[in-house]
JSON list of C-alpha atoms in Angstrom, two decimals:
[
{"chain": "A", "resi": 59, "resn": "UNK", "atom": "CA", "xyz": [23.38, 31.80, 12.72]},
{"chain": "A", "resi": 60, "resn": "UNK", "atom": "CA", "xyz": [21.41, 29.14, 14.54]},
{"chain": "A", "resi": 61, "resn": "UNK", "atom": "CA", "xyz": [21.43, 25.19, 13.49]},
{"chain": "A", "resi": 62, "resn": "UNK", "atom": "CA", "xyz": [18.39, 25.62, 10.93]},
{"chain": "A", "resi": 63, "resn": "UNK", "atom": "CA", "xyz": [19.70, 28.42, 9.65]},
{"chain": "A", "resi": 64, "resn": "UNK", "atom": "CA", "xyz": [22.95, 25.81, 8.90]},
{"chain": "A", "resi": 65, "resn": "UNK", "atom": "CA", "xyz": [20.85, 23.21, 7.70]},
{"chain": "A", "resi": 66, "resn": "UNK", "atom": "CA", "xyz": [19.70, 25.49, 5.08]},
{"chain": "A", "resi": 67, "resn": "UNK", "atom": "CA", "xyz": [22.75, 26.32, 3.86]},
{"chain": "A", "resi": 68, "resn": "UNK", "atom": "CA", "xyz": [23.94, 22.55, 3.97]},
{"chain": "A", "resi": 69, "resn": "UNK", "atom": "CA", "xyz": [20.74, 21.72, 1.51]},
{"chain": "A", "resi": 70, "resn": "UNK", "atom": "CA", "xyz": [21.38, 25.06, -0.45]},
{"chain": "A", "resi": 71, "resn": "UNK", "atom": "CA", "xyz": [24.79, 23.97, -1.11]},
{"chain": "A", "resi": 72, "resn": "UNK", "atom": "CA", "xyz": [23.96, 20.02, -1.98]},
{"chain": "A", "resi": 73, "resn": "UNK", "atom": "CA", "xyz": [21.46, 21.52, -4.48]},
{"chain": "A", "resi": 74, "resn": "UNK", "atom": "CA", "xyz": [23.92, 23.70, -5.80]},
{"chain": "A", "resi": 75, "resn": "UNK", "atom": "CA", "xyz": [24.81, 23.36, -9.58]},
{"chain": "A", "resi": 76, "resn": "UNK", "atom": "CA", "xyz": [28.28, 23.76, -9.18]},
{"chain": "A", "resi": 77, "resn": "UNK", "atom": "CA", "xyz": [29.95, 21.45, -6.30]},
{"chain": "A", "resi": 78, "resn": "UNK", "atom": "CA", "xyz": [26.53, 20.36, -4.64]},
{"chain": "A", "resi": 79, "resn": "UNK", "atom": "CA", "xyz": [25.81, 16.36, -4.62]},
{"chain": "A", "resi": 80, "resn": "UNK", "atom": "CA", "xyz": [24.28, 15.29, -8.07]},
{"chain": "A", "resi": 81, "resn": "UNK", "atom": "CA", "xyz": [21.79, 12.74, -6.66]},
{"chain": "A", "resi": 82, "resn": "UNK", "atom": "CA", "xyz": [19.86, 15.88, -4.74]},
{"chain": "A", "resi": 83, "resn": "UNK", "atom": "CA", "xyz": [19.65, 18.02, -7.78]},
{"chain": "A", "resi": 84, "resn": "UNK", "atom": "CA", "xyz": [18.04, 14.85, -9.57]},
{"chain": "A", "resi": 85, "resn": "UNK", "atom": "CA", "xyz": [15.53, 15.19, -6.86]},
{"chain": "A", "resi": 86, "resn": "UNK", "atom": "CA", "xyz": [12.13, 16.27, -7.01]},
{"chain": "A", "resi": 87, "resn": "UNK", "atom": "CA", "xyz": [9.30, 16.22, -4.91]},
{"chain": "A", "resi": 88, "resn": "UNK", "atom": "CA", "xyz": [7.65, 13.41, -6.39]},
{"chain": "A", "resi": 89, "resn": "UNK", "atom": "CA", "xyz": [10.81, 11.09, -5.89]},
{"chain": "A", "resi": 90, "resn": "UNK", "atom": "CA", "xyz": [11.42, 12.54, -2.22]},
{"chain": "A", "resi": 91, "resn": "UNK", "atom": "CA", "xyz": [8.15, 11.74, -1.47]},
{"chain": "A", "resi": 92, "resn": "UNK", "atom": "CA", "xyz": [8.43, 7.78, -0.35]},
{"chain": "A", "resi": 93, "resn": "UNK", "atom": "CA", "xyz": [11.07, 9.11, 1.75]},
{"chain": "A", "resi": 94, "resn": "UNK", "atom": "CA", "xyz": [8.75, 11.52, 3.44]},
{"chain": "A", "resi": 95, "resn": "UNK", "atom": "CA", "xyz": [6.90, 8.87, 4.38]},
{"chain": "A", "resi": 96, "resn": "UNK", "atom": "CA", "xyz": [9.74, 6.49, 5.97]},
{"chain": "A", "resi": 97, "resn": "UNK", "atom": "CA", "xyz": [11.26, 9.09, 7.85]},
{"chain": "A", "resi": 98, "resn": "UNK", "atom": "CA", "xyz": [7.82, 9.61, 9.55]},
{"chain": "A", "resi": 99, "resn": "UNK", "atom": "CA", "xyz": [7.44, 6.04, 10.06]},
{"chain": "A", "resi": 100, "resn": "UNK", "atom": "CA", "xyz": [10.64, 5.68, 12.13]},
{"chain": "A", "resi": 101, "resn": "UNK", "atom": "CA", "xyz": [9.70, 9.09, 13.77]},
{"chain": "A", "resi": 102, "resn": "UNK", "atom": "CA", "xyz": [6.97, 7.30, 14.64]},
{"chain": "A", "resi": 103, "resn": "UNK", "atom": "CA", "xyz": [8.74, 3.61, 15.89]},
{"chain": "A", "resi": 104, "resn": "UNK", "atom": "CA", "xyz": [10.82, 6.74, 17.84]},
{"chain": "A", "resi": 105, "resn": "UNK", "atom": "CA", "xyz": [8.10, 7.75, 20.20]},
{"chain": "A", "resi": 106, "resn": "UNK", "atom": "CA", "xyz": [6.92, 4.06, 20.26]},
{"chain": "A", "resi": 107, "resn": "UNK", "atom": "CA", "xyz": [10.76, 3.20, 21.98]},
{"chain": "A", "resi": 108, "resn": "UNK", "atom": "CA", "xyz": [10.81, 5.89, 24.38]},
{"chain": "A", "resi": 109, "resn": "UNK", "atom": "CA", "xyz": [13.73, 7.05, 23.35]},
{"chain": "A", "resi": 110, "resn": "UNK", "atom": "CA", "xyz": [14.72, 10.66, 23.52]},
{"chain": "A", "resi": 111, "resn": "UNK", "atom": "CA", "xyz": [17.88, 10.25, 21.44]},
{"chain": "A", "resi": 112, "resn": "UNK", "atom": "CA", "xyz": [16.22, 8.17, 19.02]},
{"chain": "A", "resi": 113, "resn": "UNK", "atom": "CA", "xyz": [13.09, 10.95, 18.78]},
{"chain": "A", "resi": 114, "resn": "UNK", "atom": "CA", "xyz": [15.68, 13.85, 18.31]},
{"chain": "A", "resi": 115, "resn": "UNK", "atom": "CA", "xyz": [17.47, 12.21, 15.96]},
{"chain": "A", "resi": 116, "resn": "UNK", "atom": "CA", "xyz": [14.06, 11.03, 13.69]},
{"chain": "A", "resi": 117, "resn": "UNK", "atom": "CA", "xyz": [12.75, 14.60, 14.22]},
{"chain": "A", "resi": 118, "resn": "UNK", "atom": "CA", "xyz": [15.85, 16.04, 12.55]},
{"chain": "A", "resi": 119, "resn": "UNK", "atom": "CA", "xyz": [15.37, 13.52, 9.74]},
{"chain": "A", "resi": 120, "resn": "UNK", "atom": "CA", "xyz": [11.96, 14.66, 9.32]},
{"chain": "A", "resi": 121, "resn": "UNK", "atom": "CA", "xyz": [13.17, 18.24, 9.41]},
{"chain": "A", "resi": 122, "resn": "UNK", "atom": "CA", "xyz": [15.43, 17.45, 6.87]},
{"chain": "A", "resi": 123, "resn": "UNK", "atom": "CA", "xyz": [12.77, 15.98, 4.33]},
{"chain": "A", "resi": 124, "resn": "UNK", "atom": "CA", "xyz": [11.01, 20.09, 4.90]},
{"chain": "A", "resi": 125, "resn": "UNK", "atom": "CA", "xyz": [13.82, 21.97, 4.23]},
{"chain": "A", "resi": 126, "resn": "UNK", "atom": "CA", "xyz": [14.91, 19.74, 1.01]},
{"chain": "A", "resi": 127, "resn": "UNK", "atom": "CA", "xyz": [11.76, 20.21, -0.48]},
{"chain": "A", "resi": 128, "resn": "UNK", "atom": "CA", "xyz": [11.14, 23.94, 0.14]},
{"chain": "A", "resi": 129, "resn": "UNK", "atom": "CA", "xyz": [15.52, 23.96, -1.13]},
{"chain": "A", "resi": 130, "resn": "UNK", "atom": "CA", "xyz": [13.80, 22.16, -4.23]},
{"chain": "A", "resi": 131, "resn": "UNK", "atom": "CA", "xyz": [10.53, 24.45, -4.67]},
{"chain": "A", "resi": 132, "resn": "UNK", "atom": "CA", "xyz": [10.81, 27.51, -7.22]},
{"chain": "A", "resi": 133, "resn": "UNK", "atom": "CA", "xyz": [8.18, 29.61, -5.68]},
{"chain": "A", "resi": 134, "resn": "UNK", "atom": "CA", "xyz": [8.45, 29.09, -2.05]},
{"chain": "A", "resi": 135, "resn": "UNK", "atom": "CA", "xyz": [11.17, 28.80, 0.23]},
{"chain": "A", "resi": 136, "resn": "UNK", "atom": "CA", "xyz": [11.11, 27.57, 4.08]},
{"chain": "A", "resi": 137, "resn": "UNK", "atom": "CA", "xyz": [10.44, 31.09, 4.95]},
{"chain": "A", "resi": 138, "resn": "UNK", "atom": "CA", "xyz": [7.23, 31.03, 3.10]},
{"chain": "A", "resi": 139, "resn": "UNK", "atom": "CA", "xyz": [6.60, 27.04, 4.43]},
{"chain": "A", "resi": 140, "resn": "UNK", "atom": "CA", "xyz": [7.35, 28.08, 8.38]},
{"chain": "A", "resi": 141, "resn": "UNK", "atom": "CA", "xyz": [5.27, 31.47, 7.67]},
{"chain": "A", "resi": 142, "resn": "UNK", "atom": "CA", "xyz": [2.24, 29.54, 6.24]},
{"chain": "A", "resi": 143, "resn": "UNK", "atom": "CA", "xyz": [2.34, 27.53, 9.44]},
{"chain": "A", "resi": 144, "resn": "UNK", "atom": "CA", "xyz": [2.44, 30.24, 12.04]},
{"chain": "A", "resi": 145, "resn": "UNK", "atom": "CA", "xyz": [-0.19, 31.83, 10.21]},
{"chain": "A", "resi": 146, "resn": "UNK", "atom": "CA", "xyz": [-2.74, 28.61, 10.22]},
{"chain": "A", "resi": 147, "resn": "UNK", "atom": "CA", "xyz": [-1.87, 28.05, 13.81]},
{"chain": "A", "resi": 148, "resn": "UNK", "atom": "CA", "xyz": [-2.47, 31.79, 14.66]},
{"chain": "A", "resi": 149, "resn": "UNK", "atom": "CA", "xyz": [-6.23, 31.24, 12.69]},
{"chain": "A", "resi": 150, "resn": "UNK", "atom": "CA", "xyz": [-6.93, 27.33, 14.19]},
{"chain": "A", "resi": 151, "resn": "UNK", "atom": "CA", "xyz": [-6.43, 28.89, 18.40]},
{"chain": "A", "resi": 152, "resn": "UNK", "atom": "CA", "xyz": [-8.45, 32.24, 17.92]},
{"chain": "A", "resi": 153, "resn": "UNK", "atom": "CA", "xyz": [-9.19, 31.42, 22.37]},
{"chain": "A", "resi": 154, "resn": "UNK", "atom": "CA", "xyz": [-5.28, 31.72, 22.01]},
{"chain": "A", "resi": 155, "resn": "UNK", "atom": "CA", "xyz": [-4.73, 34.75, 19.79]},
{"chain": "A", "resi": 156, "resn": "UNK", "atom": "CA", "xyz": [-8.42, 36.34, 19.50]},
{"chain": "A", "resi": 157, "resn": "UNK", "atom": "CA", "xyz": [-11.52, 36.72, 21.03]},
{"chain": "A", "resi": 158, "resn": "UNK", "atom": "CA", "xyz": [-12.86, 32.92, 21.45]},
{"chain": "A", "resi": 159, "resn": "UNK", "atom": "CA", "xyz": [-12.74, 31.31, 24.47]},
{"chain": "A", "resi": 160, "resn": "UNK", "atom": "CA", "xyz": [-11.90, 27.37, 24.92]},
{"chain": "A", "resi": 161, "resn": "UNK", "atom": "CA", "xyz": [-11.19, 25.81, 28.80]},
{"chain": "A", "resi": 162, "resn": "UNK", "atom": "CA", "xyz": [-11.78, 22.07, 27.63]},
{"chain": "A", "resi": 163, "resn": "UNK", "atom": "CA", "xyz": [-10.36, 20.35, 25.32]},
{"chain": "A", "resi": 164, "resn": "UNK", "atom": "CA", "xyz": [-13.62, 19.27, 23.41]},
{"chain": "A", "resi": 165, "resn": "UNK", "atom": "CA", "xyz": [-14.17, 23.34, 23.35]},
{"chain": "A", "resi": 166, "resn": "UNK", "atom": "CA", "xyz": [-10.50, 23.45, 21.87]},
{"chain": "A", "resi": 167, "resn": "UNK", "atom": "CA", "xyz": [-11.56, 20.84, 19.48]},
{"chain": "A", "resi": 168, "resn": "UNK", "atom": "CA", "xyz": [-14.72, 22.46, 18.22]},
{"chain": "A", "resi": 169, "resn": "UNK", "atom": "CA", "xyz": [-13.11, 26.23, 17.81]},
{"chain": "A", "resi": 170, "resn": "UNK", "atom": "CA", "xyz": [-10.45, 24.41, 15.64]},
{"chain": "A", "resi": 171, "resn": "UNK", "atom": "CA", "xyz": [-13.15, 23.10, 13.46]},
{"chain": "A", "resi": 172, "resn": "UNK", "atom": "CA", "xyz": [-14.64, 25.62, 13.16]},
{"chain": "A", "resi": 173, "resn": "UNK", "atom": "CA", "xyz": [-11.99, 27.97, 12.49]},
{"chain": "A", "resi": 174, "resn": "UNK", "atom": "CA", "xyz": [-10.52, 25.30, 10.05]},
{"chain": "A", "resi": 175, "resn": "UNK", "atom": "CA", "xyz": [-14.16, 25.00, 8.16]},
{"chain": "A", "resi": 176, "resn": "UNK", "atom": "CA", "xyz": [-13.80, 28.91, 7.62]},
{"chain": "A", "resi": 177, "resn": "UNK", "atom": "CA", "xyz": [-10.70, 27.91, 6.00]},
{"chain": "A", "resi": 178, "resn": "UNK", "atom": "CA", "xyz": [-11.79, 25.55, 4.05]},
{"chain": "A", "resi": 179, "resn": "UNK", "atom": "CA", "xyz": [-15.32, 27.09, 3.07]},
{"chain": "A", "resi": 180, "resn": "UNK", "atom": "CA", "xyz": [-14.65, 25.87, -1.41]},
{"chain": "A", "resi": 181, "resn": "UNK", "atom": "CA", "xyz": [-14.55, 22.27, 0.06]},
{"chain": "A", "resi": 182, "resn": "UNK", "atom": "CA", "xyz": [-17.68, 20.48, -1.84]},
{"chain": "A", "resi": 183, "resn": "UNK", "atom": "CA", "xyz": [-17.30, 16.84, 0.21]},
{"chain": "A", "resi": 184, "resn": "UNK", "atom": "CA", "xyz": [-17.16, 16.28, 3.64]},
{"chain": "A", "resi": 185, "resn": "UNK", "atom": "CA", "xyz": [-14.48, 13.48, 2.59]},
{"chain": "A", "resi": 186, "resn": "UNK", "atom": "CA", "xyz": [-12.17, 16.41, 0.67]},
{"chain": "A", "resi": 187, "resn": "UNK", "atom": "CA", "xyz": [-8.86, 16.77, 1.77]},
{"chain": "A", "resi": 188, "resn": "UNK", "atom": "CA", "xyz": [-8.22, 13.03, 3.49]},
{"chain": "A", "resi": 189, "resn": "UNK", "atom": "CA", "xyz": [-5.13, 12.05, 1.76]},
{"chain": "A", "resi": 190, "resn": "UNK", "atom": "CA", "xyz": [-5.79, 9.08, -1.04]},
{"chain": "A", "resi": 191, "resn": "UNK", "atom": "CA", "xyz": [-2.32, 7.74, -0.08]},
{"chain": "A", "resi": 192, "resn": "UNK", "atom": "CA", "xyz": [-3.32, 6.93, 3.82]},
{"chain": "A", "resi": 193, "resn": "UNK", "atom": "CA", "xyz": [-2.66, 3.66, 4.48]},
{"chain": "A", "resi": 194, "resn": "UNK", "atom": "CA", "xyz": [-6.14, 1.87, 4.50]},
{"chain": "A", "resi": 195, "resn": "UNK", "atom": "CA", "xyz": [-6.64, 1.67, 8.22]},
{"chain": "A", "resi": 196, "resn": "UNK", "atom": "CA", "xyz": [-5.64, 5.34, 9.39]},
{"chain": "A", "resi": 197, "resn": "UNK", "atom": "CA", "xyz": [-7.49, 6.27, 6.26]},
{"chain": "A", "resi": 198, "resn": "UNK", "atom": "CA", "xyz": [-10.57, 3.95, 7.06]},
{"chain": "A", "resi": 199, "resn": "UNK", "atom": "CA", "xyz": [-10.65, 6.12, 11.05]},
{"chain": "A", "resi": 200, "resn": "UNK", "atom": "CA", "xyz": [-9.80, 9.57, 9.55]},
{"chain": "A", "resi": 201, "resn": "UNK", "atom": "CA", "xyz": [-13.35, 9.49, 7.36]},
{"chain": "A", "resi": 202, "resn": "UNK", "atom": "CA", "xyz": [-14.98, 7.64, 10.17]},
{"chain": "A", "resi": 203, "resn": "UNK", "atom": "CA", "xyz": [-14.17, 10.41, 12.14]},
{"chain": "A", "resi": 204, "resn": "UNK", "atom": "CA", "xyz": [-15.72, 13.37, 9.35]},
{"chain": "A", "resi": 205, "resn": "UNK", "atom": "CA", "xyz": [-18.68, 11.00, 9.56]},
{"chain": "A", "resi": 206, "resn": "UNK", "atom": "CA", "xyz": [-18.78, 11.25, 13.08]},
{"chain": "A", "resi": 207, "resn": "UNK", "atom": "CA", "xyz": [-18.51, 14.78, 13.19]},
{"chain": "A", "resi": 208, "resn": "UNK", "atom": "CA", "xyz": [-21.96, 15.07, 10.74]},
{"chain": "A", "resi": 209, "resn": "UNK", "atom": "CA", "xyz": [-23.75, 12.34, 12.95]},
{"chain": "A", "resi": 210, "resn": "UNK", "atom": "CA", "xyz": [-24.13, 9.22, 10.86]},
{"chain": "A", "resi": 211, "resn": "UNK", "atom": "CA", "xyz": [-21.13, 7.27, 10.94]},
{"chain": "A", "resi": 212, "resn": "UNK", "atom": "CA", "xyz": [-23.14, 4.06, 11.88]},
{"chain": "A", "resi": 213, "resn": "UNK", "atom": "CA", "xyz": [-25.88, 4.43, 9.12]},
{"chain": "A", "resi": 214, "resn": "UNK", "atom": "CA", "xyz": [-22.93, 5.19, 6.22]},
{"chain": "A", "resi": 215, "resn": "UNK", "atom": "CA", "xyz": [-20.69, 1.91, 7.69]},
{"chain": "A", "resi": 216, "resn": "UNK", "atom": "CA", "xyz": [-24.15, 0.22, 7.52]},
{"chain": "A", "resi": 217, "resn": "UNK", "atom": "CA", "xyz": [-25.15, 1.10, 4.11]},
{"chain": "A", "resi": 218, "resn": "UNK", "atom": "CA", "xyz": [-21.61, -0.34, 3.01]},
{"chain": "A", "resi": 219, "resn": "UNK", "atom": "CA", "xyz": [-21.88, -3.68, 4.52]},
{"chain": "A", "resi": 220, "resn": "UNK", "atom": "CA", "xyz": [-25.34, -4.40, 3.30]},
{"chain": "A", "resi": 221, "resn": "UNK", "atom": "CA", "xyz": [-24.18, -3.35, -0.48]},
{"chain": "A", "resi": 222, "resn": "UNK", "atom": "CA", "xyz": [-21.37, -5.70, -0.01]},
{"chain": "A", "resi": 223, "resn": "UNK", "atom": "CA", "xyz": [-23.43, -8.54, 1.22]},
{"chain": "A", "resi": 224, "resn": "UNK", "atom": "CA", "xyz": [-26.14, -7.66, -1.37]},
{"chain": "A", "resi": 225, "resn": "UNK", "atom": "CA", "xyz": [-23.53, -8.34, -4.29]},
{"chain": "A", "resi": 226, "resn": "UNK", "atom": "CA", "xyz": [-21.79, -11.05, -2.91]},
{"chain": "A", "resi": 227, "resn": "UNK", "atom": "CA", "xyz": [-23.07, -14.34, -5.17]},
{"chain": "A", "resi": 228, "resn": "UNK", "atom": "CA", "xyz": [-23.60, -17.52, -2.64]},
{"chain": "A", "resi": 229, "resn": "UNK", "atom": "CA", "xyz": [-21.18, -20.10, -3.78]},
{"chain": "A", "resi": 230, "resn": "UNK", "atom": "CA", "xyz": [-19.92, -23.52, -2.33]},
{"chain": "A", "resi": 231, "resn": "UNK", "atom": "CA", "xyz": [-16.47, -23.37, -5.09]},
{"chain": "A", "resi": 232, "resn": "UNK", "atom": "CA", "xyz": [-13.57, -22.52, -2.96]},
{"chain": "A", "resi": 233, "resn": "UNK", "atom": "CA", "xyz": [-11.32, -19.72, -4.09]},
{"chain": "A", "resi": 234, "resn": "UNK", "atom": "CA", "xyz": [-8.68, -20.82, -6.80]},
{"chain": "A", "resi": 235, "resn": "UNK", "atom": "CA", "xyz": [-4.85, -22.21, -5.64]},
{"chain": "A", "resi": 236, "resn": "UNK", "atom": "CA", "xyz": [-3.52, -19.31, -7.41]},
{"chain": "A", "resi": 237, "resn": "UNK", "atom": "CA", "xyz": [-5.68, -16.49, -5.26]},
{"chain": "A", "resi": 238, "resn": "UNK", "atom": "CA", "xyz": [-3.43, -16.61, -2.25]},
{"chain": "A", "resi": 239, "resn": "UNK", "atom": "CA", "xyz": [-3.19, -13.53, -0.33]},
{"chain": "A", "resi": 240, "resn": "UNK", "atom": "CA", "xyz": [-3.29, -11.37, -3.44]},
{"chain": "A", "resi": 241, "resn": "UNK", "atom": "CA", "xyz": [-7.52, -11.95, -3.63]},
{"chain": "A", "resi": 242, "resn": "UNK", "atom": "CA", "xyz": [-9.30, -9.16, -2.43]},
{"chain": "A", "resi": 243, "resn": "UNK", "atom": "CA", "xyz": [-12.88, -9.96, -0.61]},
{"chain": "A", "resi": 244, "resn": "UNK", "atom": "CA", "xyz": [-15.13, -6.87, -0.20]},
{"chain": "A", "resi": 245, "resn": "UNK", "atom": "CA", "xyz": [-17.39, -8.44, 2.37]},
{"chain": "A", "resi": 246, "resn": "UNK", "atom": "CA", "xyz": [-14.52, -9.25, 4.56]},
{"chain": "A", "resi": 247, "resn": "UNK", "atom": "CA", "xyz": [-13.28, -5.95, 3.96]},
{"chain": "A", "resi": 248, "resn": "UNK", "atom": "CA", "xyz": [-17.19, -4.44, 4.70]},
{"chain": "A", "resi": 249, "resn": "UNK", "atom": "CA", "xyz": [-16.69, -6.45, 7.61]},
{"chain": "A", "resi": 250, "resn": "UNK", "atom": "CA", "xyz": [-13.22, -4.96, 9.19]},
{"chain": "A", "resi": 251, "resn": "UNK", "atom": "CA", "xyz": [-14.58, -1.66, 8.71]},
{"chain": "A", "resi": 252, "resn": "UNK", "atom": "CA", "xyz": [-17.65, -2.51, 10.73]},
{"chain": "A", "resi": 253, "resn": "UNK", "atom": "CA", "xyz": [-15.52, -3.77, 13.23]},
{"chain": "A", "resi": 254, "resn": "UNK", "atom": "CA", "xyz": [-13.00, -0.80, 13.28]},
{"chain": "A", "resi": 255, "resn": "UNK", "atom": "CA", "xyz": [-16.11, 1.73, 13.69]},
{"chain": "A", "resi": 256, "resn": "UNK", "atom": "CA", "xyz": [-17.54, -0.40, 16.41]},
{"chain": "A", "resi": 257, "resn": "UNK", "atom": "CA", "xyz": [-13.80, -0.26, 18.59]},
{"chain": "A", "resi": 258, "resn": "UNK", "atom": "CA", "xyz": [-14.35, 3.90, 17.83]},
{"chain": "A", "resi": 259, "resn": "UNK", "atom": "CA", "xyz": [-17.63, 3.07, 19.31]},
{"chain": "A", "resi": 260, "resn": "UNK", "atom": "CA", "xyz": [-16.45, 1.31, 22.46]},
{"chain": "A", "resi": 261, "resn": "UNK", "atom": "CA", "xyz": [-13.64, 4.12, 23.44]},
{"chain": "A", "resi": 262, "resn": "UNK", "atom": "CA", "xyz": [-10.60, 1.85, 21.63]},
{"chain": "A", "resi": 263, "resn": "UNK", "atom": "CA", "xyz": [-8.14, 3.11, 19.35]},
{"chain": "A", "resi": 264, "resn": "UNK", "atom": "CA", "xyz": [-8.27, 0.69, 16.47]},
{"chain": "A", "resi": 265, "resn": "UNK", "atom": "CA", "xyz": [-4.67, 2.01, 14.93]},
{"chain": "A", "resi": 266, "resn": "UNK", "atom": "CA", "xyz": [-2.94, 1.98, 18.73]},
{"chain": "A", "resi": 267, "resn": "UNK", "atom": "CA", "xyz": [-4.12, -1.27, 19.21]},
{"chain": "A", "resi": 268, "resn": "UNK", "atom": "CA", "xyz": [-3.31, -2.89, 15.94]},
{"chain": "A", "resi": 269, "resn": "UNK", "atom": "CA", "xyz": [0.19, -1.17, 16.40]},
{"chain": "A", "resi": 270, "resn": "UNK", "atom": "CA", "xyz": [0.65, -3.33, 19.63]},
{"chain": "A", "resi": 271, "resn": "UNK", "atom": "CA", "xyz": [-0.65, -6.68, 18.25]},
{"chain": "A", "resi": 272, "resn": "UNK", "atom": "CA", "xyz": [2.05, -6.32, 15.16]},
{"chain": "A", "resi": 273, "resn": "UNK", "atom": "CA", "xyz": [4.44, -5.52, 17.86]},
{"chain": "A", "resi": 274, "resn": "UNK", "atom": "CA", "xyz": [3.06, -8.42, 20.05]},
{"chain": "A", "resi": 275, "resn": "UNK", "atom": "CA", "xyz": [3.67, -10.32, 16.89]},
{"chain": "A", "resi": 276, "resn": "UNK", "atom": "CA", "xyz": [6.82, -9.76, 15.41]},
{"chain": "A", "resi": 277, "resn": "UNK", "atom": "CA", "xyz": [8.29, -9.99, 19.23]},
{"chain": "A", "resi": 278, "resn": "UNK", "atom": "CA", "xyz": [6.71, -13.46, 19.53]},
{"chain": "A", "resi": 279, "resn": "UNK", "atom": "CA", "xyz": [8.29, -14.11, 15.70]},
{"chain": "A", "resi": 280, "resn": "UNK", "atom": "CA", "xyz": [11.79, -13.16, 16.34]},
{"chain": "A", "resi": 281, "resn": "UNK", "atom": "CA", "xyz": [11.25, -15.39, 19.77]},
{"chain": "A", "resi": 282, "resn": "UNK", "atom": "CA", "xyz": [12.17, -18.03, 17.37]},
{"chain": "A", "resi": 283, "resn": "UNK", "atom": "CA", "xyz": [14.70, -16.31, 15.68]}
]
């Protein structure tokens, strides 16, 4: 027995009709899903902090989340989950397993997209398979970057601003009291995007360094505290 094999058993028996915990078997994945999400999050505030404890401890939480949902799945279990990723790793580093050879990491990087466009061969959009549910800015870099990859990131980004601006009616009426933050303003979101593809452009991570002005913020917020 090793501790995932235990962990499996611990889920198997919370799921378990007879005994088991009666707010897991009124799971499903839907309703696990937001919680997918969080645990990631603070994962991700983990390796922010530095801290090894806190990073084991998030990565078990995270490992947790897997093995409830493949406990919750009828036609998979983790076997089948851990198997399908071996397998796609085994395909993505054929300079690892195979016959392709990679000795930089922009080499790695093109053999992986490659071998991940073989893959993916039925996909009819370059935009196909960027998760909907992204948050807008990790969303907004992730089809940057397919653009990127087919060459016209700046003419697409381009075309978007100058349909926004070409909509937008001139007006000198302010927006109404009850707006408030809840208005939404395509031209200043045309705009952000410009400027997030222009910090790809100039070598900056635009997620990395929003990450550190929210932290910059909320340090200078609890200041007051």
């Amino acid at each position: 027995m090793t501790a995932v094999s235990d962990l499996v058993e611990v889920v198997d028996r919370l799921l378990a009709p007879s005994g088991g915990c009666v707010w897991n078997r009124a799971q499903t994945h839907a309703t696990l899903a937001r919680y997918a999400v969080e645990e990631s999050y603070e994962l991700v505030d983990a390796i922010d902090d530095g801290d090894p404890d806190e990073l084991r401890e998030e990565l078990g939480d995270v490992l947790y989340q897997v093995v409830l949902h493949a406990g919750l799945a009828e036609s998979f279990d983790l076997e089948d989950v851990a198997a399908g990723a071996r397998d796609k790793m085994v395909r993505r580093h054929p300079h690892v397993f195979g016959d392709e050879h990679a000795d930089t990491v922009e080499e790695v990087v093109r053999v992986w997209r490659a071998a991940k466009a073989a893959e993916k061969s039925t996909r009819r959009s370059l935009f196909d398979g960027v998760p909907r549910a992204m948050p807008p800015l990790e969303r907004a870099v992730k089809l940057l970057e397919r653009l990127e990859e087919r060459g016209d990131a700046a003419t697409v980004v381009a075309t978007v601003v100058a349909d926004v601006q070409d909509d937008v009616v001139p007006s000198d009426r302010p927006l109404a009291d009850d707006a408030g933050s809840g208005a939404v303003d395509r031209s200043w979101g045309a705009a952000l995007l410009a400027s997030v593809a222009a910090a790809r452009d100039a070598g900056i991570d635009p997620i990395a360094s929003l990450r550190a002005a929210v932290s910059d913020l909320e340090a200078a917020g609890r200041a007051d505290d």
